[in-house]
Amino acid sequence: MTSRPLYTYKFKSSRLKEAKYDLNISFKEAKKRNEVISLADSQILRSIRYIQGREIDYEELEQLISRRDYLRRQKGDRRNYAELQETQDKINDMLLVPEYVTVFIEESSHYEHIFRNGIRLNGKTYKRLSCSAGQARNSTVVLCDTEIIDRLKELLNNGRDMSKPLAPSKFNAYFGLAGSSTHIVSEPRFIVIRDYENTTSFMANYLTENPDWDRDDTLDVRMIENMPMNRTDGMGLISPELSERWAKELGLDYIPAQWCIRQSFIKGMVCTFPIHQFCEEVAGGNYMVETIYKDASGNPIMADLRDYDMILTESQFKLWDSYPSLDVYIENYHKNHLYWGVSQFTPKRAKDTLTLNYQFIQTLDLDEEGVRKLSSQFVDWISGVSCDNYPYMLLYLMGVGDDENKLRNWMRSSDNWWLKSLMMCPDLMNDKYTRAKIRDLIRNRIQNGCMGEICVDGNFQVMVSDPYGFMQHACGLPVTGLLGKDEFYCNYWNERGVTQVDSMRSPLTYRSEHVIANLVKNEETEKWYRYCYLGFILNYHGHDTVMFAGSDFDQVVALRSDTQMKMW
């Protein structure tokens, strides 16, 4: 799994305006001005290299990096300086993507000028290419060299029906998916089915704002009747066999429970589930599934799941109706050299400690005793830090890690020399500089703790809609799900004997966004959810995604049930 980041230029819009949107700058100068950033590889960057006929020889790259690091260690020998500079220049040339530029927009007038006229950089013209949802939240836009921008857009549009009407804001987000950082994985055999929707009724608090600042807002309680709930929003299923193959391709020694996937106009989460076993045992040997596409007679095209290892939903394939068939879509991404990728996957082990922030805490009704109980774990932890206890101090500075490779990579790449020195030589605990650094870190951590950044038992996990219910829907069976009303499943907490947790999704703004979940564990859950060693599984009957601020199925915080829970 290649992890070397690529280099791109990034400028503030005010800097470009100051240069009258015509800037000439060398890589070295941009590096000194912090105008070079590192990016993990993405489909956009791969497509740029494809258009330019430029491939990265990663074996040669690693050799150059090893040679550079060796020369850096020989600083006393001035004869090595020229070779060191030459080696670093070769590395920079291999990793720099000069056709791709990001701009941080500081004023709307700057964006208007750039949108209309583009910019000039080192004698070339750049115009707006994309702006993903995440980039929009951070006021960042992507520009591309006009010599290749039309060809790049052609590839990334992937032969879609250009006459199909689309909301500009939505298409902007969909097109921007190609900029997601991804690891390439082998192509799945997949189908696309309709989302499953049912309805639910629940009580809700309605808040009416008063125009007068000196008067409280009006709160009243109403019943929401038969609200439509998309139970498969942004979620699909992946077979254990394909999950295992992807894991091997990425060098993992375990099978992730959930994956975050990317392909042209496809995004979302897929959960590892025994798809074929379900068809055999629950669906009575029926493997035939209705897909979202129709034949010439207007009937749904049927698929035999024995020929497939992934099921996606229409909410994941954003522009499915811009293609006449799945075969045409697949043919296009082959022709346009667009690859399947994963942007995230569940870790081998979940963290055991969660750092809260003010958002999680502001919705609680805490008195002085409540604050004391909630912060007790953090207070005990920070009070134990001492320069006289080397192992405890090292754990405090480094955190708890379970991956030796990550630690080795950190030792090779980090420029935190004082901490690396402390790891190699415990006697440096008595060094005046080291003690001052540690005191500053502890002081900052205490200050952050006063603002709500405190440690509790909990972690982030992927929110999953009952995959058993998903398969019932896919196979045309009555949809009940394996979990009943008000029931949830989470193997992480079940293994610890916890039966109730508080679950939340950031950002929190109201007390109802704390979902108190009753966890279940039985023979059926252990059989069908056996690949979900991580994941927070929701039932098909509640309105929990509404309480999670209108979420689809992504990450959620889960806190254990103990004395802290009584304050929720």
Coordinates of C-alpha atoms in Angstrom, one line a residue:
M1 CA 0.0 0.0 0.0
T2 CA 1.8 3.1 -1.2
S3 CA 1.7 5.9 1.3
R4 CA 4.1 8.5 -0.1
P5 CA 2.2 11.8 -0.4
L6 CA 2.3 14.0 -3.5
Y7 CA 3.1 17.7 -3.6
T8 CA 0.9 20.4 -4.9
Y9 CA 0.8 24.2 -4.7
K10 CA -1.6 25.9 -2.4
F11 CA -2.0 29.7 -2.2
K12 CA -4.1 32.2 -0.2
S13 CA -6.3 34.3 -2.5
S14 CA -4.9 37.5 -1.1
R15 CA -1.4 36.4 -2.1
L16 CA -2.6 35.9 -5.7
K17 CA -4.4 39.2 -5.7
E18 CA -1.2 40.9 -4.5
A19 CA 0.6 39.4 -7.5
K20 CA -2.3 40.5 -9.8
Y21 CA -3.2 36.9 -10.2
D22 CA 0.0 36.3 -12.2
L23 CA 2.6 34.5 -10.0
N24 CA 6.0 33.1 -10.9
I25 CA 7.5 31.0 -8.1
S26 CA 10.0 28.1 -7.9
F27 CA 9.2 25.0 -5.9
K28 CA 12.0 25.8 -3.4
E29 CA 10.6 29.3 -2.8
A30 CA 7.0 28.0 -2.5
K31 CA 8.3 25.4 0.0
K32 CA 9.9 28.1 2.1
R33 CA 6.7 30.2 2.1
N34 CA 4.6 27.1 3.1
E35 CA 2.8 27.2 -0.2
V36 CA 3.5 23.5 -1.0
I37 CA 1.2 20.9 0.6
S38 CA 1.2 17.2 0.7
L39 CA -1.8 15.2 -0.6
A40 CA -2.6 11.5 -0.6
D41 CA -3.3 10.2 -4.1
S42 CA -6.8 10.6 -5.6
Q43 CA -8.5 9.9 -8.8
I44 CA -8.0 13.4 -10.0
L45 CA -4.3 13.2 -9.5
R46 CA -4.2 9.7 -11.1
S47 CA -6.1 11.1 -14.1
I48 CA -3.7 14.0 -14.5
R49 CA -0.7 11.7 -14.6
Y50 CA -2.6 9.5 -17.1
I51 CA -3.2 12.4 -19.4
Q52 CA 0.4 13.6 -19.1
G53 CA 1.8 10.1 -19.6
R54 CA 3.6 10.5 -16.3
E55 CA 4.0 7.5 -14.1
I56 CA 5.7 7.3 -10.7
D57 CA 8.3 4.6 -10.4
Y58 CA 7.8 3.9 -6.7
E59 CA 10.7 1.5 -6.5
E60 CA 13.0 4.3 -7.8
L61 CA 11.3 6.8 -5.5
E62 CA 12.0 4.7 -2.4
Q63 CA 15.7 4.3 -3.4
L64 CA 16.0 8.0 -3.8
I65 CA 14.4 8.6 -0.4
S66 CA 16.7 6.1 1.2
R67 CA 19.7 7.7 -0.4
R68 CA 18.5 11.2 0.7
D69 CA 18.0 10.1 4.3
Y70 CA 21.5 8.5 4.3
L71 CA 23.1 11.8 3.0
R72 CA 21.2 13.8 5.6
R73 CA 22.9 11.7 8.3
Q74 CA 26.3 12.6 6.9
K75 CA 25.9 16.3 7.5
G76 CA 29.5 16.7 8.6
D77 CA 30.8 15.8 5.1
R78 CA 30.4 18.9 2.9
R79 CA 31.1 16.9 -0.2
N80 CA 27.7 15.2 0.1
Y81 CA 25.8 18.5 0.0
A82 CA 25.6 18.7 -3.8
E83 CA 24.4 15.1 -4.1
L84 CA 21.8 15.7 -1.4
Q85 CA 20.4 18.7 -3.2
E86 CA 20.3 16.8 -6.5
T87 CA 18.6 13.8 -4.9
Q88 CA 16.0 16.0 -3.2
D89 CA 15.3 17.7 -6.5
K90 CA 14.7 14.4 -8.2
I91 CA 12.2 13.4 -5.4
N92 CA 10.4 16.7 -5.8
D93 CA 10.1 16.3 -9.5
M94 CA 8.6 12.9 -9.1
L95 CA 6.1 13.9 -6.5
L96 CA 5.1 17.4 -7.6
V97 CA 1.8 17.7 -9.6
P98 CA 2.2 21.2 -11.1
E99 CA -1.1 21.0 -13.0
Y100 CA -3.2 20.9 -9.7
V101 CA -3.4 24.0 -7.5
T102 CA -5.6 24.7 -4.5
V103 CA -6.6 28.2 -3.4
F104 CA -7.8 29.3 0.0
I105 CA -10.5 31.9 -0.7
E106 CA -10.3 34.8 1.8
E107 CA -12.8 37.1 0.1
S108 CA -15.8 36.5 -2.2
S109 CA -14.4 39.1 -4.7
H110 CA -11.2 37.1 -5.0
Y111 CA -13.3 34.0 -5.9
E112 CA -15.3 35.9 -8.4
H113 CA -12.2 37.1 -10.2
I114 CA -10.6 33.6 -10.2
F115 CA -13.8 32.0 -11.4
R116 CA -14.1 34.4 -14.3
N117 CA -10.5 34.8 -15.3
G118 CA -8.5 32.1 -13.7
I119 CA -4.9 32.7 -12.6
R120 CA -1.5 32.7 -14.2
L121 CA 1.2 30.5 -12.5
N122 CA 4.7 30.1 -13.9
G123 CA 3.5 31.2 -17.3
K124 CA 0.5 28.9 -17.4
T125 CA -3.2 29.6 -17.0
Y126 CA -5.3 27.8 -14.4
K127 CA -9.1 27.7 -14.1
R128 CA -11.5 26.3 -11.6
L129 CA -11.9 22.5 -11.7
S130 CA -13.8 21.4 -8.6
C131 CA -14.7 22.1 -5.1
S132 CA -15.7 19.1 -2.9
A133 CA -18.1 19.4 0.0
G134 CA -15.1 19.3 2.4
Q135 CA -13.2 21.9 0.5
A136 CA -16.3 24.1 0.4
R137 CA -16.5 24.0 4.2
N138 CA -12.9 25.1 4.3
S139 CA -13.2 27.8 1.6
T140 CA -10.9 26.0 -0.7
V141 CA -11.2 25.6 -4.5
V142 CA -9.2 23.4 -7.0
L143 CA -7.7 24.9 -10.1
C144 CA -6.2 23.0 -13.0
D145 CA -3.9 23.8 -15.9
T146 CA -6.1 24.8 -18.9
E147 CA -3.9 22.7 -21.2
I148 CA -5.5 19.6 -19.8
I149 CA -8.6 20.7 -17.9
D150 CA -11.1 19.9 -20.7
R151 CA -9.6 16.4 -21.2
L152 CA -9.6 15.9 -17.4
K153 CA -13.2 16.8 -17.1
E154 CA -14.1 14.5 -19.9
L155 CA -12.5 11.6 -18.1
L156 CA -14.0 12.4 -14.7
N157 CA -17.5 12.9 -16.2
N158 CA -17.1 9.3 -17.3
G159 CA -19.5 9.4 -20.3
R160 CA -22.5 10.5 -18.3
D161 CA -25.6 11.9 -20.0
M162 CA -24.6 15.6 -20.0
S163 CA -28.2 16.6 -20.9
K164 CA -29.6 15.2 -17.6
P165 CA -30.6 18.2 -15.4
L166 CA -28.7 18.4 -12.2
A167 CA -28.7 20.8 -9.3
P168 CA -25.4 22.7 -9.5
S169 CA -24.6 22.4 -5.8
K170 CA -25.2 18.7 -5.8
F171 CA -23.2 18.1 -9.0
N172 CA -20.4 20.2 -7.5
A173 CA -20.2 17.8 -4.5
Y174 CA -20.5 14.7 -6.7
F175 CA -17.8 15.8 -9.1
G176 CA -15.6 16.7 -6.2
L177 CA -15.6 13.1 -5.0
A178 CA -12.8 12.4 -7.5
G179 CA -10.6 14.4 -5.2
S180 CA -11.0 12.1 -2.3
S181 CA -7.8 10.5 -1.0
T182 CA -8.0 6.8 -1.9
H183 CA -6.1 3.5 -2.0
I184 CA -6.8 1.6 -5.2
V185 CA -8.4 -1.8 -4.8
S186 CA -9.5 -4.5 -7.3
E187 CA -12.8 -4.0 -9.1
P188 CA -15.8 -5.6 -7.4
R189 CA -18.6 -7.5 -9.1
F190 CA -21.4 -5.2 -8.1
I191 CA -25.1 -4.4 -8.6
V192 CA -27.2 -1.4 -7.6
I193 CA -30.6 -1.8 -6.0
R194 CA -33.3 0.6 -4.8
D195 CA -33.1 2.1 -1.3
Y196 CA -35.5 0.8 1.3
E197 CA -37.8 3.2 2.9
N198 CA -40.4 2.8 5.6
T199 CA -42.2 5.3 8.0
T200 CA -42.1 6.0 11.7
S201 CA -43.9 8.3 14.1
F202 CA -42.3 10.1 17.1
M203 CA -42.6 13.0 19.4
A204 CA -40.4 16.0 18.6
N205 CA -39.6 19.4 20.2
Y206 CA -40.2 22.4 18.0
L207 CA -38.4 25.6 18.7
T208 CA -39.8 28.9 17.5
E209 CA -37.3 31.8 17.7
N210 CA -38.6 35.0 19.2
P211 CA -37.3 38.2 17.4
D212 CA -36.7 39.9 20.8
W213 CA -33.3 39.0 22.2
D214 CA -34.6 39.5 25.8
R215 CA -37.3 36.8 25.4
D216 CA -36.8 33.1 25.4
D217 CA -37.6 31.1 22.4
T218 CA -40.9 29.1 22.4
L219 CA -40.7 25.3 22.8
D220 CA -43.6 23.0 22.1
V221 CA -43.9 19.2 21.6
R222 CA -45.6 17.8 18.5
M223 CA -46.1 14.3 17.1
I224 CA -44.5 13.6 13.8
E225 CA -46.7 11.2 11.9
N226 CA -45.4 8.6 9.4
M227 CA -42.1 10.3 8.6
P228 CA -40.3 8.5 5.7
M229 CA -37.1 6.9 6.8
N230 CA -34.4 5.8 4.2
R231 CA -32.9 2.8 6.0
T232 CA -30.2 2.2 3.4
D233 CA -29.0 5.8 2.9
G234 CA -25.4 5.8 1.8
M235 CA -24.9 2.1 2.7
G236 CA -24.2 -1.1 0.8
L237 CA -22.9 -4.6 1.6
I238 CA -19.7 -6.4 0.7
S239 CA -19.1 -10.1 0.8
P240 CA -16.5 -11.4 3.3
E241 CA -14.5 -12.9 0.4
L242 CA -14.1 -9.5 -1.4
S243 CA -13.4 -7.8 2.0
E244 CA -10.6 -10.4 2.5
R245 CA -9.2 -9.8 -0.9
W246 CA -9.1 -6.0 -0.5
A247 CA -7.5 -6.5 2.9
K248 CA -4.7 -8.5 1.4
E249 CA -4.2 -5.9 -1.4
L250 CA -3.8 -3.2 1.2
G251 CA -1.4 -5.3 3.3
L252 CA -3.8 -5.7 6.2
D253 CA -3.7 -8.7 8.5
Y254 CA -7.4 -8.5 9.3
I255 CA -10.7 -8.1 7.5
P256 CA -12.3 -4.7 8.1
A257 CA -15.9 -4.6 9.2
Q258 CA -16.7 -1.5 7.1
W259 CA -15.2 0.3 4.1
C260 CA -15.7 3.8 2.8
I261 CA -15.6 3.4 -1.0
R262 CA -15.1 5.7 -4.1
Q263 CA -15.7 5.3 -7.8
S264 CA -17.0 7.7 -10.4
F265 CA -20.0 9.3 -8.8
I266 CA -20.2 6.5 -6.2
K267 CA -19.5 7.0 -2.5
G268 CA -20.6 5.6 0.8
M269 CA -20.0 2.8 3.2
V270 CA -20.2 -0.9 2.6
C271 CA -20.5 -3.4 5.5
T272 CA -19.0 -6.8 5.5
F273 CA -21.9 -9.3 5.6
P274 CA -22.4 -13.0 4.5
I275 CA -24.5 -12.1 1.5
H276 CA -24.5 -15.5 -0.1
Q277 CA -25.2 -17.4 3.1
F278 CA -28.2 -15.3 3.7
C279 CA -29.6 -16.1 0.3
E280 CA -29.1 -19.8 0.9
E281 CA -30.4 -20.1 4.4
V282 CA -32.9 -17.3 4.8
A283 CA -34.1 -16.7 1.3
G284 CA -34.5 -20.4 0.7
G285 CA -31.8 -20.6 -2.0
N286 CA -33.2 -17.7 -4.0
Y287 CA -30.3 -15.6 -5.3
M288 CA -32.3 -13.4 -7.7
V289 CA -32.4 -9.7 -6.9
E290 CA -34.1 -6.8 -8.7
T291 CA -31.6 -4.1 -9.8
I292 CA -32.4 -0.4 -10.3
Y293 CA -32.0 -0.6 -14.1
K294 CA -34.8 -1.8 -16.4
D295 CA -34.8 -3.9 -19.6
A296 CA -36.4 -2.8 -23.0
S297 CA -39.8 -3.9 -21.8
G298 CA -39.6 -1.7 -18.7
N299 CA -39.1 -4.6 -16.2
P300 CA -36.4 -4.5 -13.6
I301 CA -33.2 -6.3 -14.6
M302 CA -32.6 -9.3 -12.4
A303 CA -29.2 -10.3 -11.0
D304 CA -28.0 -13.6 -9.6
L305 CA -26.1 -12.8 -6.5
R306 CA -23.9 -15.8 -6.9
D307 CA -22.2 -13.7 -9.7
Y308 CA -21.7 -10.7 -7.4
D309 CA -19.8 -9.7 -4.3
M310 CA -21.1 -6.2 -3.6
I311 CA -24.6 -4.6 -3.4
L312 CA -24.8 -0.8 -3.7
T313 CA -27.9 1.4 -3.3
E314 CA -29.2 4.3 -5.4
S315 CA -28.2 6.7 -2.7
Q316 CA -24.6 5.6 -3.1
F317 CA -24.5 5.8 -6.9
K318 CA -25.3 9.5 -7.2
L319 CA -25.8 9.7 -11.0
W320 CA -27.1 6.2 -11.7
D321 CA -29.9 7.6 -13.9
S322 CA -27.3 9.4 -16.1
Y323 CA -26.4 6.0 -17.6
P324 CA -28.7 3.7 -19.6
S325 CA -27.3 0.6 -17.9
L326 CA -24.7 -0.6 -15.4
D327 CA -22.8 -2.2 -18.3
V328 CA -22.4 1.2 -20.0
Y329 CA -21.2 2.8 -16.8
I330 CA -18.6 0.0 -16.2
E331 CA -17.4 0.2 -19.8
N332 CA -17.0 4.0 -19.4
Y333 CA -14.8 3.8 -16.3
H334 CA -12.7 1.1 -17.9
K335 CA -12.2 3.3 -21.0
N336 CA -11.5 6.4 -18.8
H337 CA -9.0 4.6 -16.5
L338 CA -11.0 5.3 -13.4
Y339 CA -10.3 3.0 -10.5
W340 CA -12.1 1.7 -7.5
G341 CA -10.7 3.0 -4.2
V342 CA -11.2 3.0 -0.5
S343 CA -10.8 6.2 1.5
Q344 CA -11.2 4.7 5.0
F345 CA -11.8 1.3 6.6
T346 CA -12.3 0.2 10.2
P347 CA -9.2 -0.3 12.3
K348 CA -8.1 -3.7 13.7
R349 CA -9.0 -2.5 17.2
A350 CA -11.1 0.5 18.3
K351 CA -9.7 3.0 20.7
D352 CA -10.8 2.6 24.3
T353 CA -10.7 6.3 25.2
L354 CA -12.6 9.2 23.7
T355 CA -11.7 12.9 24.0
L356 CA -14.9 14.9 24.4
N357 CA -15.3 18.6 23.4
Y358 CA -17.7 21.4 24.3
Q359 CA -20.2 20.2 21.7
F360 CA -20.8 16.9 23.5
I361 CA -20.9 18.5 26.9
Q362 CA -23.0 21.6 26.2
T363 CA -26.1 19.6 25.8
L364 CA -25.9 18.1 29.3
D365 CA -27.6 19.4 32.4
L366 CA -24.6 19.3 34.8
D367 CA -24.3 20.6 38.4
E368 CA -21.0 20.9 40.2
E369 CA -21.1 17.2 41.3
G370 CA -21.9 16.2 37.7
V371 CA -18.9 18.1 36.4
R372 CA -16.7 16.4 39.0
K373 CA -17.8 12.9 38.0
L374 CA -17.6 13.6 34.3
S375 CA -14.1 14.9 34.5
S376 CA -12.8 12.5 37.1
Q377 CA -11.1 10.2 34.6
F378 CA -9.3 13.1 33.0
V379 CA -8.2 14.5 36.3
D380 CA -6.9 11.1 37.5
W381 CA -5.0 10.7 34.2
I382 CA -3.4 14.1 34.1
S383 CA -2.5 14.0 37.8
G384 CA -0.5 10.8 37.2
V385 CA 1.9 12.5 34.8
S386 CA 5.2 12.9 36.5
C387 CA 8.8 13.3 35.3
D388 CA 9.7 10.6 37.9
N389 CA 7.6 7.9 36.1
Y390 CA 9.2 7.4 32.7
P391 CA 6.8 4.7 31.3
Y392 CA 3.7 6.7 32.3
M393 CA 5.3 9.9 30.9
L394 CA 6.1 8.2 27.6
L395 CA 2.5 6.9 27.3
Y396 CA 1.3 10.4 27.9
L397 CA 3.5 11.9 25.2
M398 CA 3.0 9.2 22.6
G399 CA -0.4 7.8 23.3
V400 CA -1.4 4.2 23.2
G401 CA -0.5 2.5 19.9
D402 CA -1.0 -1.0 18.6
D403 CA 1.0 -0.9 15.4
E404 CA 4.7 -1.3 15.4
N405 CA 5.0 -0.2 11.8
K406 CA 3.3 3.1 12.6
L407 CA 5.8 3.7 15.4
R408 CA 8.7 2.8 13.1
N409 CA 7.4 5.1 10.4
W410 CA 7.1 7.9 13.0
M411 CA 10.7 7.4 14.1
R412 CA 11.8 7.6 10.5
S413 CA 9.8 10.6 9.5
S414 CA 9.0 12.8 12.5
D415 CA 11.1 15.9 13.1
N416 CA 10.2 15.9 16.8
W417 CA 13.8 15.3 17.8
W418 CA 13.5 15.9 21.5
L419 CA 10.7 13.3 21.9
K420 CA 12.6 10.8 19.8
S421 CA 15.7 11.4 21.9
L422 CA 13.7 10.8 25.0
M423 CA 12.5 7.5 23.7
M424 CA 16.0 6.4 23.0
C425 CA 17.5 7.8 26.2
P426 CA 15.3 7.8 29.3
D427 CA 18.0 9.7 31.3
L428 CA 16.9 12.8 29.3
M429 CA 13.9 13.0 31.7
N430 CA 16.3 15.0 33.9
D431 CA 17.2 17.4 31.1
K432 CA 16.1 21.0 31.7
Y433 CA 14.8 21.5 28.1
T434 CA 12.9 18.2 28.1
R435 CA 11.2 19.0 31.5
A436 CA 10.2 22.4 30.2
K437 CA 8.7 20.9 27.1
I438 CA 6.7 18.4 29.1
R439 CA 5.5 21.1 31.5
D440 CA 4.2 23.2 28.6
L441 CA 2.4 20.2 27.1
I442 CA 0.7 19.4 30.5
R443 CA -0.2 23.0 31.0
N444 CA -1.8 23.2 27.5
R445 CA -3.7 19.9 28.1
I446 CA -5.1 21.2 31.4
Q447 CA -6.2 24.4 29.6
N448 CA -7.9 22.4 26.9
G449 CA -9.5 20.2 29.5
C450 CA -11.1 23.3 31.1
M451 CA -12.7 23.9 27.7
G452 CA -14.2 20.5 27.6
E453 CA -11.5 18.3 26.0
I454 CA -11.6 15.6 28.6
C455 CA -11.1 11.8 28.4
V456 CA -13.9 9.3 28.9
D457 CA -14.5 5.6 28.1
G458 CA -15.7 5.6 24.5
N459 CA -14.8 5.8 20.8
F460 CA -15.9 6.6 17.3
Q461 CA -17.5 3.8 15.3
V462 CA -19.2 3.5 12.0
M463 CA -23.0 3.7 12.1
V464 CA -24.6 0.8 10.3
S465 CA -28.2 0.2 9.4
D466 CA -29.2 -3.4 10.2
P467 CA -27.6 -5.4 7.3
Y468 CA -29.9 -8.3 7.9
G469 CA -32.9 -6.0 7.1
F470 CA -30.9 -4.8 4.1
M471 CA -30.7 -8.4 2.7
Q472 CA -34.4 -9.0 3.4
H473 CA -35.1 -6.0 1.3
A474 CA -32.7 -7.0 -1.5
C475 CA -34.2 -10.5 -1.6
G476 CA -37.8 -9.3 -1.7
L477 CA -38.6 -10.7 1.8
P478 CA -40.8 -9.0 4.4
V479 CA -38.4 -6.5 6.0
T480 CA -38.3 -6.8 9.8
G481 CA -34.5 -6.6 10.5
L482 CA -32.8 -8.7 13.1
L483 CA -33.1 -5.9 15.7
G484 CA -36.4 -5.0 17.2
K485 CA -37.6 -1.6 18.2
D486 CA -35.3 0.3 20.5
E487 CA -32.6 -2.4 20.1
F488 CA -29.0 -1.8 18.9
Y489 CA -26.0 -3.9 18.4
C490 CA -22.3 -3.1 19.1
N491 CA -19.8 -6.0 19.5
Y492 CA -17.2 -3.7 21.1
W493 CA -19.4 -2.9 24.1
N494 CA -21.0 -6.4 24.2
E495 CA -17.5 -7.9 24.7
R496 CA -17.1 -5.6 27.7
G497 CA -20.5 -6.6 29.2
V498 CA -22.0 -3.2 28.6
T499 CA -25.7 -3.2 27.9
Q500 CA -26.5 0.5 27.5
V501 CA -24.5 3.3 25.9
D502 CA -25.0 6.9 25.0
S503 CA -24.4 7.5 21.3
M504 CA -23.9 10.8 19.6
R505 CA -22.9 12.3 16.3
S506 CA -21.0 15.5 16.0
P507 CA -21.9 18.4 15.9
L508 CA -24.4 18.3 18.8
T509 CA -26.7 21.3 19.3
Y510 CA -29.6 19.9 21.3
R511 CA -30.1 17.4 24.1
S512 CA -32.2 15.0 22.0
E513 CA -29.1 14.2 20.0
H514 CA -27.9 11.9 22.8
V515 CA -29.4 8.5 21.8
I516 CA -29.4 6.1 24.7
A517 CA -29.0 2.7 23.1
N518 CA -30.0 -0.6 24.6
L519 CA -27.6 -3.2 23.3
V520 CA -28.6 -6.8 22.5
K521 CA -26.6 -10.0 22.0
N522 CA -28.0 -13.4 21.1
E523 CA -27.3 -16.4 19.0
E524 CA -28.7 -14.8 15.8
T525 CA -26.8 -11.5 16.2
E526 CA -23.5 -13.4 16.8
K527 CA -24.1 -15.5 13.7
W528 CA -25.1 -12.8 11.2
Y529 CA -23.1 -9.9 12.6
R530 CA -19.9 -12.0 13.1
Y531 CA -17.9 -9.8 10.6
C532 CA -19.0 -6.6 12.4
Y533 CA -16.4 -6.8 15.2
L534 CA -16.7 -3.0 15.0
G535 CA -19.7 -0.9 14.0
F536 CA -22.8 0.5 15.8
I537 CA -25.8 -1.2 14.2
L538 CA -29.2 0.6 14.2
N539 CA -32.6 -1.1 13.9
Y540 CA -35.1 -0.6 11.1
H541 CA -37.9 0.8 13.4
G542 CA -36.7 4.0 15.1
H543 CA -35.9 7.6 14.1
D544 CA -32.3 7.6 15.4
T545 CA -30.8 9.1 12.2
V546 CA -33.2 12.1 12.8
M547 CA -31.8 12.4 16.3
F548 CA -28.3 12.2 14.9
A549 CA -29.0 15.5 13.1
G550 CA -30.3 13.9 9.9
S551 CA -27.4 11.6 9.3
D552 CA -26.9 8.9 6.8
F553 CA -24.7 6.0 7.9
D554 CA -21.3 7.2 9.0
Q555 CA -19.4 7.7 12.2
V556 CA -21.0 8.0 15.6
V557 CA -19.6 8.4 19.2
A558 CA -20.5 5.7 21.7
L559 CA -19.9 6.2 25.4
R560 CA -20.2 3.4 28.0
S561 CA -23.0 3.1 30.5
D562 CA -21.7 3.9 34.0
T563 CA -21.9 6.8 36.4
Q564 CA -21.3 9.2 33.5
M565 CA -24.5 8.0 31.8
K566 CA -26.7 9.2 34.6
M567 CA -26.0 12.8 33.6
W568 CA -27.1 12.3 30.0

